[in-house]
Amino acid sequence: MLLLFALPLSMMAQTKSVSGIVKNSKGDPVPNVSVLVKGTEVGTSTTANGSFTVNAAPDATLLLTAVNFEPAEIKIGASSTYTVVLTDKQTLLTDVVVVGYGRSSRKNLSSAVATVRPEDLNKVVTGDVGQLLQGKVAGLNVTASGDPNKPAAVILRGASTLNSSQGPFYVIDGIPGADIATVAPDDIASIEILKDAAATAIYGNRAANGVIIVSTKKGRKGQAQVTYSGYLATEKVSNQLDMMNATELRSFVTKNNLAFTPADDKGANTNWQNEVEKSSAFSQNHNLSFSGGGEHGTYIASVNYLNKEGILQNSDLKRVIARLGIDQYALNDKVRFSLNVTNSNSNANDVPYRNTILLQSALYLPVSPIKNADGTYFENFVKSGYYNPVAMLNNSEMNTKTNLLIGSFNTQVKLPFGLTYDLNLSYQNSSYLFGSYLNKYFTSKYNSMYDNPDPGYAGHTLQTFGSNGQATRSSFTDRKKVLETFLTWDKKFGDFHTLNVVVGYSWQDNVIGDGFQATTSNFPVDNTSYNNLTLSSPSTYGSGLYFGGGNAYQHTRLISDFARLNYNFKDKYLLQGSIRRDGSSVFGENNQWGYFPAVSGAWRISQEDFTKNQNVFTDLKLRASYGVTGNQSGFNAYTAQFISGNLGTFYYNGNGLTPAYGPTQAANPDLQWEKTATTNIGLDFSVLNGRLGVSIDWYNKNTTGMIYGYKVDPILVPTGSITANGGSINNKGIELSLNATPVRSKDFSWNTTLNLTHNTNVITSLKNPLFVGGDSVSVSFPEGGGQSGSSLQLLKEGYPLGQFFTLEYAGKDHNGVSQFVDKNGALTVNPTRADYHYAGNAQPDLLLGWNNTLKYKNFDLNIFIRGVFGNKIFNATRADLFRPTTAMSSNILRDAANESPADGNAYKYSTRFIESGDYVRLDNATLGYNIKGINKYIKTLRLYTSVNNLFVITDFTGVDPEVNQGGIAPGVDYNNFYPKTRTFLFGVNVSF
Amino acid sequence: MKKLLNYIVFPAMLLFTLDSCHKLDVPITTQLTPDVFPQDSSQFISASGPVYVALRGNYATEYFFQQCYSTEEGIMAARGGNWYDGGQNKEMHYHSWTKDNGYVNGNWYWLSATIGVANQTLEILNTTQPEGAAKNTNLAEIKMVRAIAYFMFMDNYGNVPIDTAYGDFSPHANVPRSEVFNFIVNDIKSCLPYLSTTTGTATYGRPTLYTAQALLAKLYLNAEYYTGTPMYNECIVACDNVISSNKFNLASITDYLKMFYPSNGPTAPGSKDEFIFAIPFDATSTGFLGRSANYKARYDVPRSMGKVAAGAGYNYFNIPYTPGGPAGTLPEFYANFNDPNDIRNKQWLSGLQFLPDGVTPLNITTTKAGYDAVAFPGDNTPYTYQLNLTPNIVLRQSVPLFDCGNDEVAWNMGYRNIKFYPDATSTSRNQNNDIPVFRYSDIILMKAEAILRGGTPTLGHTALSLVNMLKAVRTTSAPLANVTLDDIFAERSREFAWEGWHRNDVIRFGKYENSWGFKTDSDPNKRIFPIPTSAFAVNPALTQNPGYN
């Protein structure tokens, strides 16, 4: 109170008029500089000639802020006129944007590029970049499952392909296609998300799903620095499926005149989900880096250790990443050599058939115990497909050791006439050593079980094992070699014309799947696990030695030429054109080369003279771009070719088992990349003296020639399908990013950023010269018991990807049996596929990410809220656990308590199980405390505590509304048993 | 020097890299692409294999069901919901199939894919195999397999599209049956100069010159039905080309049943004499289209005569599984087996059953309700009875669901065919019995029928002499004194039961519109099946057959 009154009083007390001129370092006047009397609301801004006049108390301080300049303060003394020289802002990351084959200042960018700084990345225990970016960027739809080892599905600006790989293309420190798993989150300096074709087309036929450029930290000259950052985290299950407990299930069974069999009913009350989970899982992460530089070179080295326990029993991940980066200048600093080496080594333990174990933990009867009185595992094999999940878990093991090495050597030569020459060489070696062992108990008890596909996917397959233990061992190496070289010409003509030209060449050679896999069985003891395959005798019981064929060696090559031109007139009119010519060996021989052009322009309206006198906009820029990119991911070296394989045996000259070899894959010499043409119109402006920055983008993305395994008449192509280009898909959307600083004072500030994304997706055609007959493709077949052949979604012209197409639930008939609307609009209790109806779609109308950073003195609080709205989820998991008729032999959901066993249709996939996918999640809250200059040893210290997934507001009844939005069948909750967790994290960052 | 470096060497290096290194070819090292396969004579054999594997596809299962259950020869009624299979067996019996019937769809797919595989293989071998006699014969044999598939395609679906070249991906309209007929005849004729005249092990399972003649005879015999133009003299010429080769004989009365045993083949009794073209089945073979297996006993042997629990029957055939056993014949068909001296009666299981000693009753212990749920509902009193296969199929449980019930009485309905004798040597349901497509006895009866239908007798044969020639090795009863078309029909029914030819015969003899079992439909459009839903999905140029829109 006192303060509030005191301020105006003191202002009124005594003021004088102060005037001045603001100039930049070159001595030119700077307009639009905000001049504020510190501690008051009084202020003005500079005119076109850089002058200002303001009334201030004699001892007041003036605060001068402007975009692109460091803030400055003037202590008012005796004089009433001042000249201030502002220094250019040094914050590299806000103003310099890393683009393909170069850098650009953000103000002179004509394309749509979003930058995420490391402090804005999600604080989660993960090595997955997708999860770090979740909710941070407009246009980026990231969905992560509870499973920590499954990378999040990342989709930029809507699904633009039917092909499985919809994820963006990663470029790490200039290395195209580098494995993102090699980067420790602590080493990230910035992430740029290249969204429109003007930004991505320079990456040609790999860019259609967007490009994400990751830059890692570098050493700085004269700044020797040692930094330690680390955290400890504990994770607890926040949500699991709401199955009945023993008491509830018993009363349901009794109420409905059913009965457990004596073999099952042992009077236990087992929570099987809890039994396969840990009560809490502990993680720790340590990162130590040291960097510095002398007169002619810089260096950085870091080592990162992550140890993460899985929330499921017997699962964990240990990972060490070591990185070294050296820059050395030579020849009078005209030449820079850079060597970067990163090695990521991880060791992951998991459980084989984890999804089956999770399924069993949901449906296993709570009235049965884990073990019998004699200490053996309880089992009841009278029921088919019914296995003790704890026994499965403890009688099998699985381990994957991964080593990822990336080395790059870059040379940059500064030549006369503003020319720069770059030569980048990189090598990536990824090796995977896998071992799994199913012990004698497992192979004797669970032979001929079904596996369970990953959530969202469908179609289980029968698993048969050899006797007496079965081991699988595989070792594969992938190698990528990249040579990229480009010449850059940066030239200013006169005072107004700036030209930047890049011409380059890229050569990439990939080898994938160099190695082997072997499965063998019949071991004398279980102890040797998968470590000594020579102990097995696979032929003794007729089960043989098998070699996996899925990862056959592939060799592919990509060659490209590219060029880009940027023209800048007076920082007002910006023009960019780029073209890339890409060749790839994976495509059909008739279509190996293609061109990917893009143009863009921007008009910085705020630089125009006619805006000099307004003081609404500090910055105003209009952008427009158009370009074509391609998609070649998801194809292997042989997709376009005739491949022959074993097609069985036939009788020839007395031998009835002569092998027959013939095409198992049809050739398509015309196969080529998908093309995505994107139009983007964007507007960037900042108002309120730069306190509110807004960026709006509208885009229209048309993908043509979608690659898909289309069904074909077998009389023409006997394999029945052919990978071909056909059909088209359209995405239109609007993205809005707001960055505001509502409060900024000496001790307290509040910064808030909001991003909103709206996208509409529609399949505009499914036609194909080869796929002439049908206009639709049924997808997502969960294969739930008794529902073989039921599909949940339909790909169809005029409908979006993720269109649900199923039975329409119409309540229950007079017998209490679920009924459905048939194709003629009448009701039926015996529906067929012909009675399917369109029933909403899986793609959200709106994505929201809202970040708040509050700083008070040395404290900071970050609150991040994420929301998804307008999408539907098909909860097939719920449908399959919604079987009142068999409640005496497998557990059901609490939700099914009021169902009657008379309803044999209760579980049928229908609109009854389509739910709203809307949710709002408090994704992260972090409270930090920072101290600077504690003593001469410690420069800065930061302590923080963070919680992830604090709460989620949703009507969705499954484990979590965040179901996979990627792939060809998004938004299906199937087999989604992986528990959702909440993480509490305590961390420290120190720099010395 | 420095200037040289700056202005010439660096830009030159750049230009050099831009100019060269645009080669995308990478060597093939892991897959069988056309560059590496097929290249030598054994690879050409392997490359022709898929055609034969494809033909085996549905021949012993779904194709046979479609030929058999659409006539009075056989019926597969449901037993307590089992084998209802979406009504596909019921529709076969009632002639009420639609374009969504499982067999109608499955066999269209199998036959078009087999034709597609043949076209693709012809294309591959035509470009890879060096010119010469070996290539000519190889290609002619593959064309003949295609002709056999096309014959079945045309016989079942009438108006089908003609596709003969791989690489033409444009959808082709279906053409009138007579056009398909002419295409097949001409295609066979083009193969004749190159086909082998060698019989026996070397060519067993592959089409020879005699396979071509037999297929021509079959086409000509049916020509009047297919095209409206009789070609009985052409049929007789084709039959004579087989007869005069003297490569085949009728199996003796002691070898008739052996002809179909699991051990049959190019050197086994009966089959070595009579098989002109057979599809070899090996219990351990693998395939890629359809089931590619012979499961005859699985459908035809009563459950209680397979591998069953103690007391529930007797594993008479010593097979390693419990057969489903839902399929039997109808009394209308069994009536043809009216000569007690005919060896062919022994292909049936009927009436009371005994153990292999022939005197001990094959007893089954169950409950009264388990035996007859209709007469003794809920009665769990133990009950033992001697297995008694009954001739009639009675839909006791549900007429709309085509269901006899799920008790022993229901399971024992229908006389069972065991011509393709259950295989005790196989470790699975897949049997080793090869299934003949063309036998010499068919040539004899086709020629007799062609003469009787107006063809000119040759080689001193008459219709009567030919029929009696066959009867002499099938029965000890007296020969016929005269022969009618009905006699030939009955003879063919006895001779070719369960071999997949009955539908073709019934239609040619004009009996397809008769009533049998529960079927009263007399719509002649049913002589050909509809073009299935799945075909329209991939070929919009097709036109539906008459009567199915």
mmCIF file with all atom_site columns, C-alpha atoms in Angstrom, chain B residues 390-439:
data_model
loop_
_atom_site.group_PDB
_atom_site.id
_atom_site.type_symbol
_atom_site.label_atom_id
_atom_site.label_alt_id
_atom_site.label_comp_id
_atom_site.label_asym_id
_atom_site.label_entity_id
_atom_site.label_seq_id
_atom_site.pdbx_PDB_ins_code
_atom_site.Cartn_x
_atom_site.Cartn_y
_atom_site.Cartn_z
_atom_site.occupancy
_atom_site.B_iso_or_equiv
_atom_site.pdbx_formal_charge
_atom_site.auth_seq_id
_atom_site.auth_comp_id
_atom_site.auth_asym_id
_atom_site.auth_atom_id
_atom_site.pdbx_PDB_model_num
ATOM 1  C CA . THR B 1 390 ? -26.391 -92.927 -41.538 1.00 0.00 ? 390 THR B CA 1
ATOM 2  C CA . PRO B 1 391 ? -27.178 -91.936 -45.157 1.00 0.00 ? 391 PRO B CA 1
ATOM 3  C CA . ASN B 1 392 ? -29.401 -88.946 -44.559 1.00 0.00 ? 392 ASN B CA 1
ATOM 4  C CA . ILE B 1 393 ? -28.448 -85.427 -43.593 1.00 0.00 ? 393 ILE B CA 1
ATOM 5  C CA . VAL B 1 394 ? -31.089 -84.033 -41.221 1.00 0.00 ? 394 VAL B CA 1
ATOM 6  C CA . LEU B 1 395 ? -30.932 -80.389 -40.193 1.00 0.00 ? 395 LEU B CA 1
ATOM 7  C CA . ARG B 1 396 ? -32.148 -81.168 -36.651 1.00 0.00 ? 396 ARG B CA 1
ATOM 8  C CA . GLN B 1 397 ? -30.731 -78.133 -34.922 1.00 0.00 ? 397 GLN B CA 1
ATOM 9  C CA . SER B 1 398 ? -31.440 -75.345 -37.381 1.00 0.00 ? 398 SER B CA 1
ATOM 10 C CA . VAL B 1 399 ? -32.566 -75.242 -40.968 1.00 0.00 ? 399 VAL B CA 1
ATOM 11 C CA . PRO B 1 400 ? -31.562 -71.575 -41.461 1.00 0.00 ? 400 PRO B CA 1
ATOM 12 C CA . LEU B 1 401 ? -28.136 -72.281 -39.964 1.00 0.00 ? 401 LEU B CA 1
ATOM 13 C CA . PHE B 1 402 ? -27.815 -75.502 -42.011 1.00 0.00 ? 402 PHE B CA 1
ATOM 14 C CA . ASP B 1 403 ? -27.098 -77.359 -38.769 1.00 0.00 ? 403 ASP B CA 1
ATOM 15 C CA . CYS B 1 404 ? -27.509 -81.024 -37.899 1.00 0.00 ? 404 CYS B CA 1
ATOM 16 C CA . GLY B 1 405 ? -26.678 -80.511 -34.224 1.00 0.00 ? 405 GLY B CA 1
ATOM 17 C CA . ASN B 1 406 ? -23.668 -81.158 -32.094 1.00 0.00 ? 406 ASN B CA 1
ATOM 18 C CA . ASP B 1 407 ? -24.249 -84.707 -30.845 1.00 0.00 ? 407 ASP B CA 1
ATOM 19 C CA . GLU B 1 408 ? -23.011 -88.077 -32.072 1.00 0.00 ? 408 GLU B CA 1
ATOM 20 C CA . VAL B 1 409 ? -26.133 -88.698 -34.099 1.00 0.00 ? 409 VAL B CA 1
ATOM 21 C CA . ALA B 1 410 ? -25.458 -85.501 -36.005 1.00 0.00 ? 410 ALA B CA 1
ATOM 22 C CA . TRP B 1 411 ? -21.767 -86.198 -36.394 1.00 0.00 ? 411 TRP B CA 1
ATOM 23 C CA . ASN B 1 412 ? -22.508 -89.634 -37.881 1.00 0.00 ? 412 ASN B CA 1
ATOM 24 C CA . MET B 1 413 ? -24.770 -88.329 -40.635 1.00 0.00 ? 413 MET B CA 1
ATOM 25 C CA . GLY B 1 414 ? -23.691 -88.920 -44.208 1.00 0.00 ? 414 GLY B CA 1
ATOM 26 C CA . TYR B 1 415 ? -21.697 -91.669 -45.893 1.00 0.00 ? 415 TYR B CA 1
ATOM 27 C CA . ARG B 1 416 ? -18.015 -90.813 -46.103 1.00 0.00 ? 416 ARG B CA 1
ATOM 28 C CA . ASN B 1 417 ? -15.605 -91.013 -48.993 1.00 0.00 ? 417 ASN B CA 1
ATOM 29 C CA . ILE B 1 418 ? -12.141 -92.404 -48.212 1.00 0.00 ? 418 ILE B CA 1
ATOM 30 C CA . LYS B 1 419 ? -10.943 -92.786 -51.797 1.00 0.00 ? 419 LYS B CA 1
ATOM 31 C CA . PHE B 1 420 ? -7.887  -90.627 -50.993 1.00 0.00 ? 420 PHE B CA 1
ATOM 32 C CA . TYR B 1 421 ? -7.124  -93.022 -48.210 1.00 0.00 ? 421 TYR B CA 1
ATOM 33 C CA . PRO B 1 422 ? -6.209  -91.417 -44.863 1.00 0.00 ? 422 PRO B CA 1
ATOM 34 C CA . ASP B 1 423 ? -2.469  -91.160 -44.552 1.00 0.00 ? 423 ASP B CA 1
ATOM 35 C CA . ALA B 1 424 ? -0.968  -92.903 -41.504 1.00 0.00 ? 424 ALA B CA 1
ATOM 36 C CA . THR B 1 425 ? 2.534   -91.917 -42.590 1.00 0.00 ? 425 THR B CA 1
ATOM 37 C CA . SER B 1 426 ? 2.013   -88.176 -42.312 1.00 0.00 ? 426 SER B CA 1
ATOM 38 C CA . THR B 1 427 ? 2.675   -86.373 -39.055 1.00 0.00 ? 427 THR B CA 1
ATOM 39 C CA . SER B 1 428 ? 0.114   -83.700 -39.878 1.00 0.00 ? 428 SER B CA 1
ATOM 40 C CA . ARG B 1 429 ? -3.298  -83.387 -41.495 1.00 0.00 ? 429 ARG B CA 1
ATOM 41 C CA . ASN B 1 430 ? -1.603  -82.937 -44.843 1.00 0.00 ? 430 ASN B CA 1
ATOM 42 C CA . GLN B 1 431 ? -1.683  -86.171 -46.850 1.00 0.00 ? 431 GLN B CA 1
ATOM 43 C CA . ASN B 1 432 ? 0.718   -87.577 -49.421 1.00 0.00 ? 432 ASN B CA 1
ATOM 44 C CA . ASN B 1 433 ? -1.996  -88.720 -51.856 1.00 0.00 ? 433 ASN B CA 1
ATOM 45 C CA . ASP B 1 434 ? -1.475  -87.122 -55.280 1.00 0.00 ? 434 ASP B CA 1
ATOM 46 C CA . ILE B 1 435 ? -4.715  -85.997 -56.863 1.00 0.00 ? 435 ILE B CA 1
ATOM 47 C CA . PRO B 1 436 ? -5.269  -86.800 -60.542 1.00 0.00 ? 436 PRO B CA 1
ATOM 48 C CA . VAL B 1 437 ? -6.633  -84.151 -62.864 1.00 0.00 ? 437 VAL B CA 1
ATOM 49 C CA . PHE B 1 438 ? -6.799  -86.383 -65.942 1.00 0.00 ? 438 PHE B CA 1
ATOM 50 C CA . ARG B 1 439 ? -6.926  -90.164 -65.820 1.00 0.00 ? 439 ARG B CA 1
#
